[in-house]
mmCIF file of C-alpha atoms and ligand atoms in Angstrom:
data_model
loop_
_atom_site.group_PDB
_atom_site.id
_atom_site.type_symbol
_atom_site.label_atom_id
_atom_site.label_comp_id
_atom_site.label_asym_id
_atom_site.label_seq_id
_atom_site.Cartn_x
_atom_site.Cartn_y
_atom_site.Cartn_z
ATOM 1 C CA UNK A 1 13.451 -6.491 -10.827
ATOM 2 C CA UNK A 2 10.078 -7.243 -9.174
ATOM 3 C CA UNK A 3 7.123 -5.036 -10.147
ATOM 4 C CA UNK A 4 4.575 -4.168 -7.449
ATOM 5 C CA UNK A 5 1.627 -2.947 -9.485
ATOM 6 C CA UNK A 6 -0.297 -0.260 -7.645
ATOM 7 C CA UNK A 7 2.579 -0.068 -5.109
ATOM 8 C CA UNK A 8 0.615 -2.577 -3.009
ATOM 9 C CA UNK A 9 2.585 -3.574 0.076
ATOM 10 C CA UNK A 10 5.383 -1.064 -0.607
ATOM 11 C CA UNK A 11 6.345 1.083 2.381
ATOM 12 C CA UNK A 12 7.619 4.464 1.199
ATOM 13 C CA UNK A 13 7.729 6.548 4.373
ATOM 14 C CA UNK A 14 7.383 6.655 8.139
ATOM 15 C CA UNK A 15 4.345 8.593 9.314
ATOM 16 C CA UNK A 16 3.022 9.643 12.701
ATOM 17 C CA UNK A 17 -0.322 10.850 11.373
ATOM 18 C CA UNK A 18 -2.475 7.729 11.129
ATOM 19 C CA UNK A 19 -2.374 3.941 11.202
ATOM 20 C CA UNK A 20 -4.724 1.741 9.180
ATOM 21 C CA UNK A 21 -4.817 -1.729 10.761
ATOM 22 C CA UNK A 22 -6.557 -3.805 8.117
ATOM 23 C CA UNK A 23 -6.528 -7.113 9.983
ATOM 24 C CA UNK A 24 -8.127 -5.800 13.156
ATOM 25 C CA UNK A 25 -10.313 -3.148 11.550
ATOM 26 C CA UNK A 26 -8.757 -0.254 13.390
ATOM 27 C CA UNK A 27 -7.945 3.283 12.310
ATOM 28 C CA UNK A 28 -5.780 5.393 14.597
ATOM 29 C CA UNK A 29 -5.218 9.141 14.321
ATOM 30 C CA UNK A 30 -2.063 10.081 16.227
ATOM 31 C CA UNK A 31 -2.684 7.481 18.925
ATOM 32 C CA UNK A 32 -6.482 7.808 19.177
ATOM 33 C CA UNK A 33 -8.890 5.175 17.859
ATOM 34 C CA UNK A 34 -11.246 7.032 15.484
ATOM 35 C CA UNK A 35 -14.268 5.125 16.764
ATOM 36 C CA UNK A 36 -13.690 6.827 20.112
ATOM 37 C CA UNK A 37 -13.273 10.244 18.471
ATOM 38 C CA UNK A 38 -16.443 10.344 16.355
ATOM 39 C CA UNK A 39 -19.291 12.134 18.140
ATOM 40 C CA UNK A 40 -16.902 13.216 20.929
ATOM 41 C CA UNK A 41 -14.818 15.768 19.073
ATOM 42 C CA UNK A 42 -15.440 18.308 16.344
ATOM 43 C CA UNK A 43 -13.767 18.640 12.968
ATOM 44 C CA UNK A 44 -11.860 21.685 14.261
ATOM 45 C CA UNK A 45 -10.430 19.540 17.068
ATOM 46 C CA UNK A 46 -9.472 16.695 14.743
ATOM 47 C CA UNK A 47 -7.611 19.195 12.546
ATOM 48 C CA UNK A 48 -5.635 20.288 15.639
ATOM 49 C CA UNK A 49 -4.866 16.622 16.338
ATOM 50 C CA UNK A 50 -3.760 15.840 12.779
ATOM 51 C CA UNK A 51 -1.715 18.983 12.214
ATOM 52 C CA UNK A 52 -0.295 19.677 15.659
ATOM 53 C CA UNK A 53 -0.019 16.150 17.041
ATOM 54 C CA UNK A 54 -2.617 16.220 19.823
ATOM 55 C CA UNK A 55 -6.091 17.384 20.744
ATOM 56 C CA UNK A 56 -6.266 21.014 21.877
ATOM 57 C CA UNK A 57 -5.844 21.401 25.625
ATOM 58 C CA UNK A 58 -8.415 23.512 27.501
ATOM 59 C CA UNK A 59 -6.131 26.563 27.446
ATOM 60 C CA UNK A 60 -5.560 26.265 23.684
ATOM 61 C CA UNK A 61 -9.264 25.961 22.759
ATOM 62 C CA UNK A 62 -9.987 29.711 22.746
ATOM 63 C CA UNK A 63 -7.059 30.689 20.557
ATOM 64 C CA UNK A 64 -7.740 27.746 18.205
ATOM 65 C CA UNK A 65 -11.421 28.721 17.853
ATOM 66 C CA UNK A 66 -10.411 32.356 17.274
ATOM 67 C CA UNK A 67 -8.168 31.428 14.327
ATOM 68 C CA UNK A 68 -11.096 29.562 12.704
ATOM 69 C CA UNK A 69 -13.535 32.423 13.201
ATOM 70 C CA UNK A 70 -11.092 34.892 11.635
ATOM 71 C CA UNK A 71 -10.574 32.612 8.631
ATOM 72 C CA UNK A 72 -14.123 32.828 7.219
ATOM 73 C CA UNK A 73 -14.286 35.336 4.400
ATOM 74 C CA UNK A 74 -16.007 34.685 1.109
ATOM 75 C CA UNK A 75 -14.639 37.331 -1.239
ATOM 76 C CA UNK A 76 -16.472 39.059 -4.081
ATOM 77 C CA UNK A 77 -13.637 38.046 -6.447
ATOM 78 C CA UNK A 78 -14.360 34.363 -5.838
ATOM 79 C CA UNK A 79 -18.075 34.867 -6.364
ATOM 80 C CA UNK A 80 -17.460 36.711 -9.634
ATOM 81 C CA UNK A 81 -15.063 33.999 -10.755
ATOM 82 C CA UNK A 82 -17.554 31.235 -9.835
ATOM 83 C CA UNK A 83 -20.204 32.996 -11.914
ATOM 84 C CA UNK A 84 -18.127 32.805 -15.085
ATOM 85 C CA UNK A 85 -17.321 29.097 -14.782
ATOM 86 C CA UNK A 86 -19.714 27.330 -17.201
ATOM 87 C CA UNK A 87 -22.533 25.397 -15.520
ATOM 88 C CA UNK A 88 -21.408 22.083 -17.037
ATOM 89 C CA UNK A 89 -18.062 22.221 -15.213
ATOM 90 C CA UNK A 90 -18.299 19.771 -12.323
ATOM 91 C CA UNK A 91 -17.878 20.834 -8.715
ATOM 92 C CA UNK A 92 -14.365 19.511 -8.099
ATOM 93 C CA UNK A 93 -13.061 21.083 -11.309
ATOM 94 C CA UNK A 94 -14.612 24.423 -10.286
ATOM 95 C CA UNK A 95 -12.995 24.050 -6.873
ATOM 96 C CA UNK A 96 -9.584 23.441 -8.440
ATOM 97 C CA UNK A 97 -9.952 26.527 -10.647
ATOM 98 C CA UNK A 98 -10.771 28.843 -7.748
ATOM 99 C CA UNK A 99 -8.102 27.391 -5.455
ATOM 100 C CA UNK A 100 -5.548 28.092 -8.179
ATOM 101 C CA UNK A 101 -6.271 31.834 -7.834
ATOM 102 C CA UNK A 102 -5.675 32.002 -4.053
ATOM 103 C CA UNK A 103 -2.618 33.646 -2.556
ATOM 104 C CA UNK A 104 -0.025 31.007 -1.851
ATOM 105 C CA UNK A 105 0.549 30.585 1.915
ATOM 106 C CA UNK A 106 4.127 30.720 3.192
ATOM 107 C CA UNK A 107 6.125 27.496 3.165
ATOM 108 C CA UNK A 108 5.621 26.008 5.723
ATOM 109 C CA UNK A 109 2.282 27.777 6.248
ATOM 110 C CA UNK A 110 1.323 29.241 9.614
ATOM 111 C CA UNK A 111 -1.666 27.547 11.264
ATOM 112 C CA UNK A 112 -3.771 30.626 10.469
ATOM 113 C CA UNK A 113 -2.843 30.426 6.769
ATOM 114 C CA UNK A 114 -3.518 26.697 6.610
ATOM 115 C CA UNK A 115 -6.933 27.098 8.287
ATOM 116 C CA UNK A 116 -7.818 30.001 5.996
ATOM 117 C CA UNK A 117 -7.061 27.739 3.086
ATOM 118 C CA UNK A 118 -8.990 24.809 4.587
ATOM 119 C CA UNK A 119 -12.182 26.814 5.202
ATOM 120 C CA UNK A 120 -12.067 28.151 1.654
ATOM 121 C CA UNK A 121 -12.972 24.645 0.392
ATOM 122 C CA UNK A 122 -16.523 24.453 1.868
ATOM 123 C CA UNK A 123 -17.085 28.169 1.143
ATOM 124 C CA UNK A 124 -16.321 27.671 -2.566
ATOM 125 C CA UNK A 125 -18.394 24.478 -2.809
ATOM 126 C CA UNK A 126 -21.415 26.009 -1.072
ATOM 127 C CA UNK A 127 -21.271 29.201 -3.159
ATOM 128 C CA UNK A 128 -20.955 27.238 -6.392
ATOM 129 C CA UNK A 129 -23.819 24.941 -5.374
ATOM 130 C CA UNK A 130 -26.136 27.887 -4.697
ATOM 131 C CA UNK A 131 -25.192 29.617 -7.958
ATOM 132 C CA UNK A 132 -26.019 26.416 -9.861
ATOM 133 C CA UNK A 133 -29.404 26.330 -8.111
ATOM 134 C CA UNK A 134 -30.026 30.025 -9.002
ATOM 135 C CA UNK A 135 -30.025 30.881 -5.307
ATOM 136 C CA UNK A 136 -28.363 33.875 -3.674
ATOM 137 C CA UNK A 137 -24.960 33.354 -2.076
ATOM 138 C CA UNK A 138 -24.937 32.812 1.693
ATOM 139 C CA UNK A 139 -21.863 34.181 3.452
ATOM 140 C CA UNK A 140 -20.342 32.216 6.359
ATOM 141 C CA UNK A 141 -21.126 33.187 9.957
ATOM 142 C CA UNK A 142 -18.315 33.587 12.438
ATOM 143 C CA UNK A 143 -20.460 32.249 15.292
ATOM 144 C CA UNK A 144 -21.023 28.827 13.686
ATOM 145 C CA UNK A 145 -18.803 25.754 13.781
ATOM 146 C CA UNK A 146 -17.161 24.411 10.628
ATOM 147 C CA UNK A 147 -19.837 21.731 10.091
ATOM 148 C CA UNK A 148 -22.718 24.091 10.908
ATOM 149 C CA UNK A 149 -21.290 26.782 8.615
ATOM 150 C CA UNK A 150 -21.047 24.371 5.684
ATOM 151 C CA UNK A 151 -24.719 23.371 6.006
ATOM 152 C CA UNK A 152 -25.730 26.985 6.650
ATOM 153 C CA UNK A 153 -23.930 28.242 3.528
ATOM 154 C CA UNK A 154 -25.573 25.496 1.462
ATOM 155 C CA UNK A 155 -29.091 25.972 2.805
ATOM 156 C CA UNK A 156 -29.321 29.567 3.975
ATOM 157 C CA UNK A 157 -30.751 28.502 7.332
ATOM 158 C CA UNK A 158 -29.273 27.353 10.615
ATOM 159 C CA UNK A 159 -29.089 23.543 10.500
ATOM 160 C CA UNK A 160 -30.480 21.300 13.241
ATOM 161 C CA UNK A 161 -28.134 19.997 15.946
ATOM 162 C CA UNK A 162 -28.712 16.430 14.694
ATOM 163 C CA UNK A 163 -27.563 17.377 11.185
ATOM 164 C CA UNK A 164 -24.506 19.231 12.479
ATOM 165 C CA UNK A 165 -23.526 16.292 14.711
ATOM 166 C CA UNK A 166 -24.040 13.819 11.864
ATOM 167 C CA UNK A 167 -21.898 15.873 9.488
ATOM 168 C CA UNK A 168 -19.226 16.462 12.139
ATOM 169 C CA UNK A 169 -18.969 12.699 12.758
ATOM 170 C CA UNK A 170 -18.590 12.094 9.007
ATOM 171 C CA UNK A 171 -15.925 14.837 8.703
ATOM 172 C CA UNK A 172 -13.955 13.466 11.668
ATOM 173 C CA UNK A 173 -14.083 9.871 10.411
ATOM 174 C CA UNK A 174 -13.025 10.658 6.840
ATOM 175 C CA UNK A 175 -10.467 13.409 7.488
ATOM 176 C CA UNK A 176 -7.503 11.079 7.134
ATOM 177 C CA UNK A 177 -6.710 7.566 5.903
ATOM 178 C CA UNK A 178 -3.008 6.936 5.396
ATOM 179 C CA UNK A 179 -1.349 6.744 1.991
ATOM 180 C CA UNK A 180 -4.501 6.565 -0.154
ATOM 181 C CA UNK A 181 -4.185 7.743 -3.784
ATOM 182 C CA UNK A 182 -5.007 11.433 -3.255
ATOM 183 C CA UNK A 183 -2.851 11.789 -0.133
ATOM 184 C CA UNK A 184 0.054 10.065 -1.844
ATOM 185 C CA UNK A 185 -0.400 12.436 -4.800
ATOM 186 C CA UNK A 186 -0.192 15.431 -2.442
ATOM 187 C CA UNK A 187 3.014 14.015 -0.936
ATOM 188 C CA UNK A 188 4.582 13.415 -4.356
ATOM 189 C CA UNK A 189 3.933 17.030 -5.382
ATOM 190 C CA UNK A 190 5.252 18.310 -2.036
ATOM 191 C CA UNK A 191 8.381 16.158 -2.388
ATOM 192 C CA UNK A 192 9.443 18.253 -5.395
ATOM 193 C CA UNK A 193 9.338 21.322 -3.084
ATOM 194 C CA UNK A 194 6.304 22.580 -4.952
ATOM 195 C CA UNK A 195 3.693 24.658 -3.128
ATOM 196 C CA UNK A 196 0.738 23.699 -0.894
ATOM 197 C CA UNK A 197 -1.946 24.841 -3.322
ATOM 198 C CA UNK A 198 -0.446 22.790 -6.180
ATOM 199 C CA UNK A 199 -0.322 19.721 -3.913
ATOM 200 C CA UNK A 200 -3.992 20.108 -2.914
ATOM 201 C CA UNK A 201 -5.117 20.717 -6.501
ATOM 202 C CA UNK A 202 -3.299 17.544 -7.585
ATOM 203 C CA UNK A 203 -4.910 15.609 -4.708
ATOM 204 C CA UNK A 204 -8.367 16.795 -5.793
ATOM 205 C CA UNK A 205 -7.575 15.497 -9.283
ATOM 206 C CA UNK A 206 -6.841 12.053 -7.811
ATOM 207 C CA UNK A 207 -9.934 12.102 -5.599
ATOM 208 C CA UNK A 208 -12.143 12.837 -8.608
ATOM 209 C CA UNK A 209 -11.607 9.366 -10.056
ATOM 210 C CA UNK A 210 -14.478 6.956 -9.477
ATOM 211 C CA UNK A 211 -12.222 4.345 -7.898
ATOM 212 C CA UNK A 212 -11.398 6.776 -5.084
ATOM 213 C CA UNK A 213 -14.044 9.357 -4.247
ATOM 214 C CA UNK A 214 -17.119 8.256 -6.162
ATOM 215 C CA UNK A 215 -18.251 5.094 -4.343
ATOM 216 C CA UNK A 216 -20.945 6.605 -2.034
ATOM 217 C CA UNK A 217 -22.812 7.845 -5.091
ATOM 218 C CA UNK A 218 -22.800 4.310 -6.461
ATOM 219 C CA UNK A 219 -24.096 2.979 -3.122
ATOM 220 C CA UNK A 220 -26.912 5.531 -3.183
ATOM 221 C CA UNK A 221 -27.787 4.496 -6.749
ATOM 222 C CA UNK A 222 -27.711 0.806 -5.787
ATOM 223 C CA UNK A 223 -30.066 1.358 -2.837
ATOM 224 C CA UNK A 224 -32.385 3.433 -5.014
ATOM 225 C CA UNK A 225 -32.479 0.694 -7.638
ATOM 226 C CA UNK A 226 -33.186 -2.039 -5.073
ATOM 227 C CA UNK A 227 -35.943 0.151 -3.548
ATOM 228 C CA UNK A 228 -37.527 -2.490 -1.267
ATOM 229 C CA UNK A 229 -35.901 -4.981 1.015
ATOM 230 C CA UNK A 230 -37.810 -7.903 -0.507
ATOM 231 C CA UNK A 231 -36.178 -7.108 -3.870
ATOM 232 C CA UNK A 232 -32.658 -6.994 -2.410
ATOM 233 C CA UNK A 233 -31.684 -10.664 -2.559
ATOM 234 C CA UNK A 234 -32.793 -11.206 -6.168
ATOM 235 C CA UNK A 235 -31.180 -7.932 -7.291
ATOM 236 C CA UNK A 236 -27.856 -8.655 -5.630
ATOM 237 C CA UNK A 237 -27.785 -12.321 -6.685
ATOM 238 C CA UNK A 238 -28.112 -11.187 -10.295
ATOM 239 C CA UNK A 239 -25.145 -8.832 -9.883
ATOM 240 C CA UNK A 240 -22.999 -11.512 -8.286
ATOM 241 C CA UNK A 241 -23.973 -14.082 -10.928
ATOM 242 C CA UNK A 242 -22.814 -11.530 -13.545
ATOM 243 C CA UNK A 243 -19.534 -11.145 -11.607
ATOM 244 C CA UNK A 244 -20.373 -7.537 -10.780
ATOM 245 C CA UNK A 245 -19.421 -5.916 -7.478
ATOM 246 C CA UNK A 246 -21.806 -4.881 -4.721
ATOM 247 C CA UNK A 247 -21.085 -1.240 -3.935
ATOM 248 C CA UNK A 248 -20.088 -0.386 -0.372
ATOM 249 C CA UNK A 249 -18.442 -3.743 0.316
ATOM 250 C CA UNK A 250 -14.829 -4.897 0.218
ATOM 251 C CA UNK A 251 -11.609 -3.007 0.877
ATOM 252 C CA UNK A 252 -7.994 -3.289 -0.218
ATOM 253 C CA UNK A 253 -6.702 -2.963 3.350
ATOM 254 C CA UNK A 254 -9.545 -3.891 5.747
ATOM 255 C CA UNK A 255 -10.140 -7.626 5.981
ATOM 256 C CA UNK A 256 -12.882 -7.123 8.529
ATOM 257 C CA UNK A 257 -15.558 -4.436 8.916
ATOM 258 C CA UNK A 258 -14.232 -0.966 8.139
ATOM 259 C CA UNK A 259 -14.161 0.831 11.536
ATOM 260 C CA UNK A 260 -15.442 4.032 9.920
ATOM 261 C CA UNK A 261 -18.495 2.151 8.591
ATOM 262 C CA UNK A 262 -19.213 0.847 12.086
ATOM 263 C CA UNK A 263 -18.878 4.298 13.648
ATOM 264 C CA UNK A 264 -21.017 5.947 10.964
ATOM 265 C CA UNK A 265 -23.712 3.293 11.342
ATOM 266 C CA UNK A 266 -23.888 4.082 15.075
ATOM 267 C CA UNK A 267 -24.243 7.785 14.317
ATOM 268 C CA UNK A 268 -26.997 7.265 11.741
ATOM 269 C CA UNK A 269 -28.732 4.841 14.088
ATOM 270 C CA UNK A 270 -28.772 7.518 16.763
ATOM 271 C CA UNK A 271 -30.115 10.253 14.489
ATOM 272 C CA UNK A 272 -32.334 8.398 12.038
ATOM 273 C CA UNK A 273 -33.159 4.985 13.449
ATOM 274 C CA UNK A 274 -36.887 5.443 12.890
ATOM 275 C CA UNK A 275 -36.491 6.413 9.251
ATOM 276 C CA UNK A 276 -37.755 3.552 7.023
ATOM 277 C CA UNK A 277 -34.836 3.938 4.596
ATOM 278 C CA UNK A 278 -32.356 3.377 7.440
ATOM 279 C CA UNK A 279 -34.012 0.083 8.401
ATOM 280 C CA UNK A 280 -33.922 -0.759 4.699
ATOM 281 C CA UNK A 281 -30.177 0.035 4.458
ATOM 282 C CA UNK A 282 -29.348 -2.113 7.513
ATOM 283 C CA UNK A 283 -31.425 -5.062 6.237
ATOM 284 C CA UNK A 284 -29.914 -4.747 2.758
ATOM 285 C CA UNK A 285 -26.417 -4.748 4.291
ATOM 286 C CA UNK A 286 -27.157 -8.017 6.122
ATOM 287 C CA UNK A 287 -28.458 -9.674 2.940
ATOM 288 C CA UNK A 288 -25.384 -8.469 1.014
ATOM 289 C CA UNK A 289 -22.976 -9.834 3.639
ATOM 290 C CA UNK A 290 -24.689 -13.248 3.589
ATOM 291 C CA UNK A 291 -24.552 -13.353 -0.231
ATOM 292 C CA UNK A 292 -20.912 -12.276 -0.317
ATOM 293 C CA UNK A 293 -20.069 -15.152 2.055
ATOM 294 C CA UNK A 294 -21.946 -17.536 -0.219
ATOM 295 C CA UNK A 295 -20.428 -16.292 -3.512
ATOM 296 C CA UNK A 296 -16.928 -15.419 -2.316
ATOM 297 C CA UNK A 297 -16.276 -17.850 0.537
ATOM 298 C CA UNK A 298 -12.488 -17.436 0.321
ATOM 299 C CA UNK A 299 -12.546 -13.639 0.362
ATOM 300 C CA UNK A 300 -13.034 -11.505 3.426
ATOM 301 C CA UNK A 301 -15.541 -8.975 2.133
ATOM 302 C CA UNK A 302 -17.200 -6.695 4.666
ATOM 303 C CA UNK A 303 -19.052 -3.405 4.722
ATOM 304 C CA UNK A 304 -16.819 -0.426 3.890
ATOM 305 C CA UNK A 305 -17.059 3.247 4.820
ATOM 306 C CA UNK A 306 -18.881 4.162 1.610
ATOM 307 C CA UNK A 307 -21.986 2.156 2.477
ATOM 308 C CA UNK A 308 -22.666 4.170 5.606
ATOM 309 C CA UNK A 309 -21.334 7.393 4.091
ATOM 310 C CA UNK A 310 -24.277 7.204 1.706
ATOM 311 C CA UNK A 311 -26.555 6.600 4.711
ATOM 312 C CA UNK A 312 -25.236 9.454 6.865
ATOM 313 C CA UNK A 313 -25.246 11.963 4.010
ATOM 314 C CA UNK A 314 -28.787 10.951 3.155
ATOM 315 C CA UNK A 315 -29.761 11.284 6.830
ATOM 316 C CA UNK A 316 -28.544 14.885 6.909
ATOM 317 C CA UNK A 317 -30.369 15.572 3.614
ATOM 318 C CA UNK A 318 -27.275 16.383 1.588
ATOM 319 C CA UNK A 319 -27.965 16.276 -2.177
ATOM 320 C CA UNK A 320 -26.178 13.421 -3.953
ATOM 321 C CA UNK A 321 -24.141 15.764 -6.156
ATOM 322 C CA UNK A 322 -22.424 17.030 -2.988
ATOM 323 C CA UNK A 323 -21.238 13.618 -1.734
ATOM 324 C CA UNK A 324 -17.844 13.671 -3.470
ATOM 325 C CA UNK A 325 -17.205 17.416 -2.888
ATOM 326 C CA UNK A 326 -17.989 16.902 0.813
ATOM 327 C CA UNK A 327 -15.364 14.160 0.904
ATOM 328 C CA UNK A 328 -12.896 16.745 -0.465
ATOM 329 C CA UNK A 329 -13.946 19.092 2.369
ATOM 330 C CA UNK A 330 -13.068 16.550 5.067
ATOM 331 C CA UNK A 331 -9.974 15.071 3.421
ATOM 332 C CA UNK A 332 -8.302 18.469 2.920
ATOM 333 C CA UNK A 333 -7.312 18.205 6.603
ATOM 334 C CA UNK A 334 -5.512 14.896 6.009
ATOM 335 C CA UNK A 335 -3.846 16.181 2.847
ATOM 336 C CA UNK A 336 -2.466 19.226 4.667
ATOM 337 C CA UNK A 337 -1.211 17.051 7.565
ATOM 338 C CA UNK A 338 0.723 14.911 5.064
ATOM 339 C CA UNK A 339 2.008 17.930 3.132
ATOM 340 C CA UNK A 340 3.438 19.335 6.385
ATOM 341 C CA UNK A 341 4.976 15.975 7.345
ATOM 342 C CA UNK A 342 6.460 15.416 3.876
ATOM 343 C CA UNK A 343 7.957 18.925 3.820
ATOM 344 C CA UNK A 344 9.541 18.320 7.232
ATOM 345 C CA UNK A 345 11.244 15.044 6.237
ATOM 346 C CA UNK A 346 11.580 15.490 2.542
ATOM 347 C CA UNK A 347 13.184 13.283 -0.056
ATOM 348 C CA UNK A 348 11.893 13.536 -3.608
ATOM 349 C CA UNK A 349 9.565 10.601 -4.391
ATOM 350 C CA UNK A 350 10.880 8.979 -7.506
ATOM 351 C CA UNK A 351 10.149 5.254 -8.005
ATOM 352 C CA UNK A 352 11.437 3.212 -10.932
ATOM 353 C CA UNK A 353 9.755 1.259 -13.714
ATOM 354 C CA UNK A 354 10.904 -1.926 -15.429
ATOM 355 C CA UNK A 355 11.449 -1.245 -19.110
ATOM 356 C CA UNK A 356 9.715 -3.890 -21.220
ATOM 357 C CA UNK A 357 9.925 -2.092 -24.580
ATOM 358 C CA UNK A 358 12.248 -2.690 -27.486
ATOM 359 C CA UNK A 359 15.953 -1.900 -26.984
ATOM 360 C CA UNK A 360 17.472 -2.272 -30.410
ATOM 361 C CA UNK A 361 15.422 -0.337 -32.970
ATOM 362 C CA UNK A 362 17.614 0.955 -35.771
HETATM 363 C C1 COA B 401 -12.725 -1.792 -2.760
HETATM 364 C C2 COA B 401 -12.269 -2.825 -3.733
HETATM 365 C C3 COA B 401 -11.775 -2.118 -5.021
HETATM 366 C C4 COA B 401 -11.097 -3.610 -3.099
HETATM 367 O O1 COA B 401 -10.547 -4.370 -4.062
HETATM 368 P P1 COA B 401 -9.441 -5.514 -3.875
HETATM 369 O O2 COA B 401 -9.130 -5.785 -2.456
HETATM 370 O O3 COA B 401 -8.336 -5.143 -4.751
HETATM 371 O O4 COA B 401 -10.224 -6.788 -4.371
HETATM 372 P P2 COA B 401 -10.561 -7.165 -5.858
HETATM 373 O O5 COA B 401 -11.328 -6.117 -6.550
HETATM 374 O O6 COA B 401 -9.306 -7.656 -6.500
HETATM 375 O O7 COA B 401 -11.530 -8.409 -5.584
HETATM 376 C C5 COA B 401 -11.083 -9.643 -5.010
HETATM 377 C C6 COA B 401 -12.231 -10.638 -5.100
HETATM 378 O O8 COA B 401 -13.293 -10.225 -4.237
HETATM 379 C C7 COA B 401 -14.459 -9.938 -4.989
HETATM 380 N N1 COA B 401 -15.044 -8.702 -4.476
HETATM 381 C C8 COA B 401 -14.409 -7.674 -3.863
HETATM 382 N N2 COA B 401 -15.285 -6.723 -3.536
HETATM 383 C C9 COA B 401 -16.482 -7.167 -3.943
HETATM 384 C C10 COA B 401 -17.766 -6.600 -3.902
HETATM 385 N N3 COA B 401 -17.985 -5.394 -3.363
HETATM 386 N N4 COA B 401 -18.777 -7.294 -4.420
HETATM 387 C C11 COA B 401 -18.577 -8.517 -4.964
HETATM 388 N N5 COA B 401 -17.384 -9.100 -5.047
HETATM 389 C C12 COA B 401 -16.339 -8.417 -4.538
HETATM 390 C C13 COA B 401 -13.985 -9.763 -6.425
HETATM 391 O O9 COA B 401 -14.993 -10.064 -7.338
HETATM 392 C C14 COA B 401 -12.842 -10.747 -6.478
HETATM 393 O O10 COA B 401 -13.404 -12.032 -6.578
HETATM 394 P P3 COA B 401 -12.666 -13.229 -7.395
HETATM 395 O O11 COA B 401 -11.493 -13.567 -6.561
HETATM 396 O O12 COA B 401 -13.695 -14.302 -7.455
HETATM 397 O O13 COA B 401 -12.300 -12.658 -8.734
HETATM 398 C C15 COA B 401 -13.407 -3.800 -4.070
HETATM 399 O O14 COA B 401 -13.794 -4.501 -2.901
HETATM 400 C C16 COA B 401 -14.599 -3.114 -4.699
HETATM 401 O O15 COA B 401 -14.578 -2.807 -5.895
HETATM 402 N N6 COA B 401 -15.685 -2.819 -3.904
HETATM 403 C C17 COA B 401 -16.863 -2.205 -4.409
HETATM 404 C C18 COA B 401 -16.641 -0.695 -4.597
HETATM 405 C C19 COA B 401 -16.554 0.058 -3.273
HETATM 406 O O16 COA B 401 -17.358 -0.099 -2.377
HETATM 407 N N7 COA B 401 -15.517 0.917 -3.207
HETATM 408 C C20 COA B 401 -15.251 1.727 -2.034
HETATM 409 C C21 COA B 401 -14.042 1.258 -1.302
HETATM 410 S S1 COA B 401 -13.782 2.136 0.202
#
């Protein structure tokens, strides 16, 4: 019996949702290269693609937009519930608690029910964020897009077009990424014929771990510690000499530059190229890549999505404590796509383990 720790290299299902091509650095959502999608389509359109199999046609746009507009409703019950959650409870745990109180959509959910559920994620995060800041709650506006509404509910003012476009590009690029830990968790829960809300709550639990959702925070901390480009080489050499990792580099699947990192860098370059910190991030990246070649010549270590996630979220002035919750906002679309696919071709997921314990205790 051969053990594949971490299920690396094990194929457990067929999927039509996305393809991660690690050798060529390509990510495909239902036939479309994500690098072509970012900045061209909105999050609402990518959700249509992931859930329904293709981008909305012209004639479907109006009805699709209408379902989204009707979904926004921040209820007084949620606000009251958010108020009684102690301040020390972190954002993703608060999110899980509120989601657990929502009415369970039908199985399989209608598109309207699934969208209502999806938009509840940014509404809860924004409301919780404002309560923690002692600010009044901002209710969503039906005339704003998903990305604009999220920033509006956080800030209480209409965001700039550049910020909305930057956030939309981030949401599109991180909405889905194959059988990562949280998505796989959602599929395992669904495979037992459990409900959609339980599957999403379990996925959030997996995302919370620092090996999955927390890396952009670590990149932001690393860049803050380095501070100036002329300190970068010494700082990073010390880390590598101590056999520590440089945050924002390396990937289990991509053996070339992560396509999402490339696309995000282009977006930040467009919106913030004159910002000194952006020049600093790009120069630091180049120094890191040269050092990684020097220290790990036999490994293919390139920039990953988290490096430029930190840059784009900084460019749109999102506070650091919202980096991981905002990842949950985007990835909910991918989770729901996989929940629907798993439910449609279900077989309970039940791997085996090799027993290495004692067999003859008396
Ligand atoms: C993402 C990551 C976990 C992928 O891991 P992996 O493919 O399983 O590779 P491993 O952690 O086993 O590392 C393999 C080798 O590459 C090195 N390596 C990998 N990423 C590295 C990094 N960011 N900095 C320095 N060395 C790195 C390891 O030290 C190891 O070297 P060794 O062979 O001399 O021991 C890893 O690259 C990493 O921890 N990166 C930093 C954190 C990060 O950015 N995470 C977000 C991922 S999207």
